[in-house]
């Protein structure tokens, strides 16, 4: 990965970003800093203001593992698209959130039954189309992760498992991922290219399979990644949004 604010990165953005580019962002760890309790995650003011400006002039999408209802409350700006549950919810033309979800209900029952065998500090989050097991607050995260992995092996029906930062996400086996979501959005939007920014394992599905007309940026370089570019940390996110915003505004002036 190359640093996005390097000469290479700046040149790539200048070549790539057009006023009709689809600009897609993950939420936790990308638009909001990672916090011990997911319910406390909020978008910092600088990012919020930058996103409000960007949403006025560009096609913006937020693609997150959270449910759409959850993420909507956390955004103080209005993107064109909000896709939740790793792509299972909120795609234009997809079904609503009230369809039956027997897999998630079955896993919840099975995890509840096994709760006594799990170390403390693990909590369940029912996101409607998916189930998340968080272990950030466990005193021994390694032991917690091992216990979760062992439990997941026993679940029926077998879930699709997507890891994250101190979280294990369980999705129905045929669920879409963020790659599928971004591809569907690009087609729906008619955008000629797409930019995607994310920070963890759930975003690697996009980074790994990125199409030639996608530009990918990972927040942080603490882990191996298939993204083309990176930021050093989430603190640089507001600057990146402002940079993208100014590139698009300059183009709109040119073509006005
Ligand atoms: Mg994230």
CSV table of C-alpha atoms and ligand atoms in Angstrom, one decimal:
chain,number,residue,atom,x,y,z
A,1,UNK,CA,0.0,0.0,0.0
A,2,UNK,CA,1.2,3.5,-0.8
A,3,UNK,CA,0.4,6.5,1.4
A,4,UNK,CA,-2.5,8.4,-0.2
A,5,UNK,CA,-1.0,11.8,0.6
A,6,UNK,CA,2.3,10.9,-1.2
A,7,UNK,CA,2.9,12.2,-4.7
A,8,UNK,CA,1.8,8.8,-6.1
A,9,UNK,CA,-1.4,8.9,-4.1
A,10,UNK,CA,-2.2,12.5,-5.0
A,11,UNK,CA,-1.6,11.7,-8.7
A,12,UNK,CA,-3.8,8.6,-8.5
A,13,UNK,CA,-6.6,10.6,-6.9
A,14,UNK,CA,-6.2,13.4,-9.5
A,15,UNK,CA,-6.4,10.9,-12.3
A,16,UNK,CA,-9.2,9.0,-10.8
A,17,UNK,CA,-11.7,11.2,-9.0
A,18,UNK,CA,-14.4,12.7,-11.2
A,19,UNK,CA,-17.6,14.5,-10.3
A,20,UNK,CA,-19.7,11.4,-10.9
A,21,UNK,CA,-17.3,9.0,-9.1
A,22,UNK,CA,-19.2,6.9,-6.5
A,23,UNK,CA,-17.5,7.6,-3.2
A,24,UNK,CA,-18.1,4.8,-0.7
A,25,UNK,CA,-17.1,4.8,2.9
A,26,UNK,CA,-17.1,2.2,5.7
A,27,UNK,CA,-18.2,3.7,9.1
A,28,UNK,CA,-16.5,2.2,12.2
A,29,UNK,CA,-12.8,2.9,12.1
A,30,UNK,CA,-13.2,5.0,8.9
A,31,UNK,CA,-15.7,7.8,9.4
A,32,UNK,CA,-15.8,7.2,13.2
A,33,UNK,CA,-12.9,6.2,15.5
A,34,UNK,CA,-13.0,2.7,17.0
A,35,UNK,CA,-14.4,2.9,20.6
A,36,UNK,CA,-14.7,0.1,23.3
A,37,UNK,CA,-18.5,0.0,23.0
A,38,UNK,CA,-19.9,0.1,19.5
A,39,UNK,CA,-22.9,2.0,20.7
A,40,UNK,CA,-20.7,5.0,21.6
A,41,UNK,CA,-19.3,5.4,18.1
A,42,UNK,CA,-19.9,8.8,16.7
A,43,UNK,CA,-18.5,10.8,13.7
A,44,UNK,CA,-16.2,13.6,14.9
A,45,UNK,CA,-17.3,17.1,14.1
A,46,UNK,CA,-14.6,17.7,11.5
A,47,UNK,CA,-15.6,14.6,9.5
A,48,UNK,CA,-19.2,15.4,9.8
A,49,UNK,CA,-18.8,18.9,8.4
A,50,UNK,CA,-16.6,17.7,5.6
A,51,UNK,CA,-19.1,14.9,4.7
A,52,UNK,CA,-22.0,17.4,4.7
A,53,UNK,CA,-20.2,19.5,2.1
A,54,UNK,CA,-19.1,16.5,0.1
A,55,UNK,CA,-22.7,15.1,0.0
A,56,UNK,CA,-23.9,18.3,-1.5
A,57,UNK,CA,-21.8,17.8,-4.7
A,58,UNK,CA,-20.9,14.1,-4.9
A,59,UNK,CA,-22.4,10.6,-5.0
A,60,UNK,CA,-21.7,9.3,-1.5
A,61,UNK,CA,-22.4,5.9,-0.1
A,62,UNK,CA,-21.9,4.5,3.4
A,63,UNK,CA,-21.4,0.7,3.4
A,64,UNK,CA,-21.3,-0.7,6.9
A,65,UNK,CA,-21.8,-3.8,9.0
A,66,UNK,CA,-24.3,-2.0,11.2
A,67,UNK,CA,-28.0,-2.1,10.5
A,68,UNK,CA,-29.4,0.7,8.5
A,69,UNK,CA,-31.5,1.9,11.4
A,70,UNK,CA,-28.4,2.0,13.6
A,71,UNK,CA,-26.2,3.9,11.2
A,72,UNK,CA,-28.8,6.4,10.2
A,73,UNK,CA,-28.8,7.7,13.8
A,74,UNK,CA,-25.1,8.1,13.8
A,75,UNK,CA,-24.7,10.2,10.6
A,76,UNK,CA,-25.2,13.9,10.8
A,77,UNK,CA,-25.1,14.1,7.0
A,78,UNK,CA,-27.1,12.6,4.3
A,79,UNK,CA,-25.4,10.3,1.8
A,80,UNK,CA,-27.1,9.2,-1.4
A,81,UNK,CA,-26.9,5.6,-0.3
A,82,UNK,CA,-26.8,3.9,3.1
A,83,UNK,CA,-26.1,0.1,2.9
A,84,UNK,CA,-26.2,-1.9,6.1
A,85,UNK,CA,-25.4,-5.4,7.3
A,86,UNK,CA,-22.4,-5.8,5.0
A,87,UNK,CA,-24.7,-5.4,1.9
A,88,UNK,CA,-27.7,-7.4,3.1
A,89,UNK,CA,-29.8,-4.3,3.8
A,90,UNK,CA,-30.4,-0.9,2.0
A,91,UNK,CA,-29.3,-1.7,-1.6
A,92,UNK,CA,-31.6,0.0,-4.1
A,93,UNK,CA,-34.3,-2.5,-5.2
A,94,UNK,CA,-33.5,-5.0,-2.4
A,95,UNK,CA,-36.1,-6.3,0.0
A,96,UNK,CA,-36.9,-4.4,3.3
A,97,UNK,CA,-35.7,-5.3,6.8
A,98,UNK,CA,-38.7,-7.1,8.0
A,99,UNK,CA,-38.3,-10.3,6.0
A,100,UNK,CA,-37.9,-13.5,8.0
A,101,UNK,CA,-34.4,-14.2,9.4
A,102,UNK,CA,-34.5,-17.7,10.7
A,103,UNK,CA,-30.7,-18.1,10.7
A,104,UNK,CA,-30.0,-15.1,13.0
A,105,UNK,CA,-32.7,-16.2,15.4
A,106,UNK,CA,-31.4,-19.8,15.5
A,107,UNK,CA,-27.8,-18.6,16.2
A,108,UNK,CA,-29.0,-16.2,18.9
A,109,UNK,CA,-30.8,-19.1,20.7
A,110,UNK,CA,-27.7,-21.3,20.4
A,111,UNK,CA,-25.3,-18.6,21.6
A,112,UNK,CA,-27.6,-17.9,24.6
A,113,UNK,CA,-27.7,-21.5,25.5
A,114,UNK,CA,-23.9,-21.7,25.4
A,115,UNK,CA,-23.4,-18.4,27.3
A,116,UNK,CA,-22.3,-20.1,30.6
A,117,UNK,CA,-19.3,-21.6,28.7
A,118,UNK,CA,-18.1,-18.3,27.3
A,119,UNK,CA,-15.6,-16.1,29.1
A,120,UNK,CA,-16.9,-12.7,30.4
A,121,UNK,CA,-16.8,-9.6,28.3
A,122,UNK,CA,-18.4,-11.1,25.2
A,123,UNK,CA,-21.7,-9.5,24.1
A,124,UNK,CA,-24.1,-10.2,21.3
A,125,UNK,CA,-25.5,-7.6,18.9
A,126,UNK,CA,-28.5,-8.6,16.8
A,127,UNK,CA,-28.4,-6.5,13.7
A,128,UNK,CA,-31.4,-8.0,12.0
A,129,UNK,CA,-29.7,-9.6,9.0
A,130,UNK,CA,-26.6,-10.6,10.9
A,131,UNK,CA,-25.4,-11.3,14.4
A,132,UNK,CA,-22.2,-9.9,15.9
A,133,UNK,CA,-20.2,-11.2,18.8
A,134,UNK,CA,-18.1,-8.4,20.3
A,135,UNK,CA,-15.1,-9.1,22.6
A,136,UNK,CA,-13.4,-5.8,22.8
A,137,UNK,CA,-14.3,-5.5,26.5
A,138,UNK,CA,-13.1,-9.1,27.4
A,139,UNK,CA,-10.1,-9.1,29.8
A,140,UNK,CA,-8.4,-11.8,27.7
A,141,UNK,CA,-9.3,-11.1,24.1
A,142,UNK,CA,-7.4,-14.0,22.8
A,143,UNK,CA,-9.3,-16.5,25.0
A,144,UNK,CA,-12.5,-14.8,24.1
A,145,UNK,CA,-11.8,-15.0,20.4
A,146,UNK,CA,-10.9,-18.7,20.7
A,147,UNK,CA,-14.1,-19.4,22.6
A,148,UNK,CA,-16.2,-17.6,20.0
A,149,UNK,CA,-14.5,-19.5,17.1
A,150,UNK,CA,-15.1,-22.8,18.8
A,151,UNK,CA,-18.8,-21.9,19.4
A,152,UNK,CA,-19.2,-20.7,15.8
A,153,UNK,CA,-18.0,-24.1,14.6
A,154,UNK,CA,-21.0,-25.7,16.3
A,155,UNK,CA,-23.7,-23.4,15.0
A,156,UNK,CA,-26.4,-24.6,12.7
A,157,UNK,CA,-27.1,-23.5,10.0
A,158,UNK,CA,-23.5,-22.8,9.3
A,159,UNK,CA,-23.0,-19.0,9.1
A,160,UNK,CA,-20.8,-17.1,6.8
A,161,UNK,CA,-18.2,-15.6,9.1
A,162,UNK,CA,-16.6,-12.2,8.6
A,163,UNK,CA,-14.0,-11.0,11.1
A,164,UNK,CA,-13.4,-7.5,12.3
A,165,UNK,CA,-11.7,-5.5,15.0
A,166,UNK,CA,-12.6,-7.5,18.2
A,167,UNK,CA,-15.8,-8.7,16.6
A,168,UNK,CA,-17.0,-11.8,14.8
A,169,UNK,CA,-19.9,-11.3,12.4
A,170,UNK,CA,-22.2,-14.1,11.4
A,171,UNK,CA,-24.2,-13.8,8.2
A,172,UNK,CA,-26.4,-16.2,6.4
A,173,UNK,CA,-24.3,-18.4,4.0
A,174,UNK,CA,-25.7,-16.7,0.9
A,175,UNK,CA,-25.4,-13.2,2.3
A,176,UNK,CA,-23.8,-10.5,0.2
A,177,UNK,CA,-20.6,-8.8,1.3
A,178,UNK,CA,-19.3,-5.3,0.8
A,179,UNK,CA,-17.8,-6.1,-2.6
A,180,UNK,CA,-21.2,-7.3,-3.8
A,181,UNK,CA,-22.8,-4.1,-2.3
A,182,UNK,CA,-20.3,-1.7,-4.0
A,183,UNK,CA,-20.7,-3.4,-7.3
A,184,UNK,CA,-24.5,-3.3,-7.1
A,185,UNK,CA,-24.4,0.4,-6.1
A,186,UNK,CA,-22.0,1.3,-9.0
A,187,UNK,CA,-24.3,-0.4,-11.5
A,188,UNK,CA,-27.4,1.2,-10.0
A,189,UNK,CA,-25.8,4.6,-10.0
A,190,UNK,CA,-24.3,4.4,-13.4
A,191,UNK,CA,-21.0,5.6,-12.0
A,192,UNK,CA,-18.0,5.0,-14.2
A,193,UNK,CA,-15.7,4.4,-11.3
A,194,UNK,CA,-15.8,4.0,-7.5
A,195,UNK,CA,-13.6,4.9,-4.6
A,196,UNK,CA,-13.8,2.8,-1.4
A,197,UNK,CA,-12.3,3.6,2.0
A,198,UNK,CA,-12.4,1.1,4.8
A,199,UNK,CA,-10.3,-0.1,7.8
A,200,UNK,CA,-10.6,-3.8,8.5
A,201,UNK,CA,-11.2,-7.4,7.5
A,202,UNK,CA,-14.8,-6.8,6.4
A,203,UNK,CA,-13.4,-4.2,3.9
A,204,UNK,CA,-10.8,-6.6,2.5
A,205,UNK,CA,-13.6,-8.3,0.4
A,206,UNK,CA,-13.6,-5.0,-1.6
A,207,UNK,CA,-9.9,-4.5,-1.6
A,208,UNK,CA,-9.1,-8.0,-2.7
A,209,UNK,CA,-11.6,-8.1,-5.6
A,210,UNK,CA,-11.5,-4.4,-6.6
A,211,UNK,CA,-12.3,-3.8,-10.2
A,212,UNK,CA,-9.8,-1.9,-12.4
A,213,UNK,CA,-12.1,1.2,-12.1
A,214,UNK,CA,-12.1,1.2,-8.3
A,215,UNK,CA,-9.6,3.0,-6.2
A,216,UNK,CA,-9.2,1.5,-2.7
A,217,UNK,CA,-7.8,3.1,0.5
A,218,UNK,CA,-7.3,1.4,3.8
A,219,UNK,CA,-7.3,3.4,7.0
A,220,UNK,CA,-4.1,2.4,8.8
A,221,UNK,CA,-1.4,-0.1,7.8
A,222,UNK,CA,-1.3,-2.2,10.9
A,223,UNK,CA,-2.3,-5.4,9.0
A,224,UNK,CA,-1.6,-6.8,5.6
A,225,UNK,CA,-4.1,-5.5,3.1
A,226,UNK,CA,-5.0,-5.7,-0.6
A,227,UNK,CA,-5.9,-2.0,-0.7
A,228,UNK,CA,-3.9,0.1,-3.2
A,229,UNK,CA,-3.4,3.1,-0.9
A,230,UNK,CA,-3.6,3.9,2.8
A,231,UNK,CA,-4.0,6.6,5.4
A,232,UNK,CA,-1.7,6.5,8.4
A,233,UNK,CA,-4.6,6.7,10.8
A,234,UNK,CA,-8.2,7.6,11.2
A,235,UNK,CA,-7.2,11.1,12.3
A,236,UNK,CA,-6.4,11.9,8.7
A,237,UNK,CA,-9.9,11.1,7.5
A,238,UNK,CA,-11.3,14.7,7.6
A,239,UNK,CA,-8.3,15.9,5.5
A,240,UNK,CA,-8.9,13.2,2.9
A,241,UNK,CA,-12.6,14.0,2.6
A,242,UNK,CA,-11.7,17.7,2.2
A,243,UNK,CA,-9.1,16.8,-0.4
A,244,UNK,CA,-11.6,14.8,-2.4
A,245,UNK,CA,-14.2,17.5,-2.0
A,246,UNK,CA,-11.8,20.2,-3.4
A,247,UNK,CA,-10.9,18.0,-6.4
A,248,UNK,CA,-14.5,17.6,-7.3
A,249,UNK,CA,-15.4,21.2,-6.8
A,250,UNK,CA,-12.4,22.2,-9.1
A,251,UNK,CA,-13.8,19.9,-11.8
A,252,UNK,CA,-17.3,21.2,-11.5
A,253,UNK,CA,-15.9,24.7,-12.0
A,254,UNK,CA,-13.9,23.6,-15.1
A,255,UNK,CA,-16.9,22.0,-16.7
A,256,UNK,CA,-19.5,24.6,-15.6
B,1,LIG,MG1,-14.7,-0.5,9.8
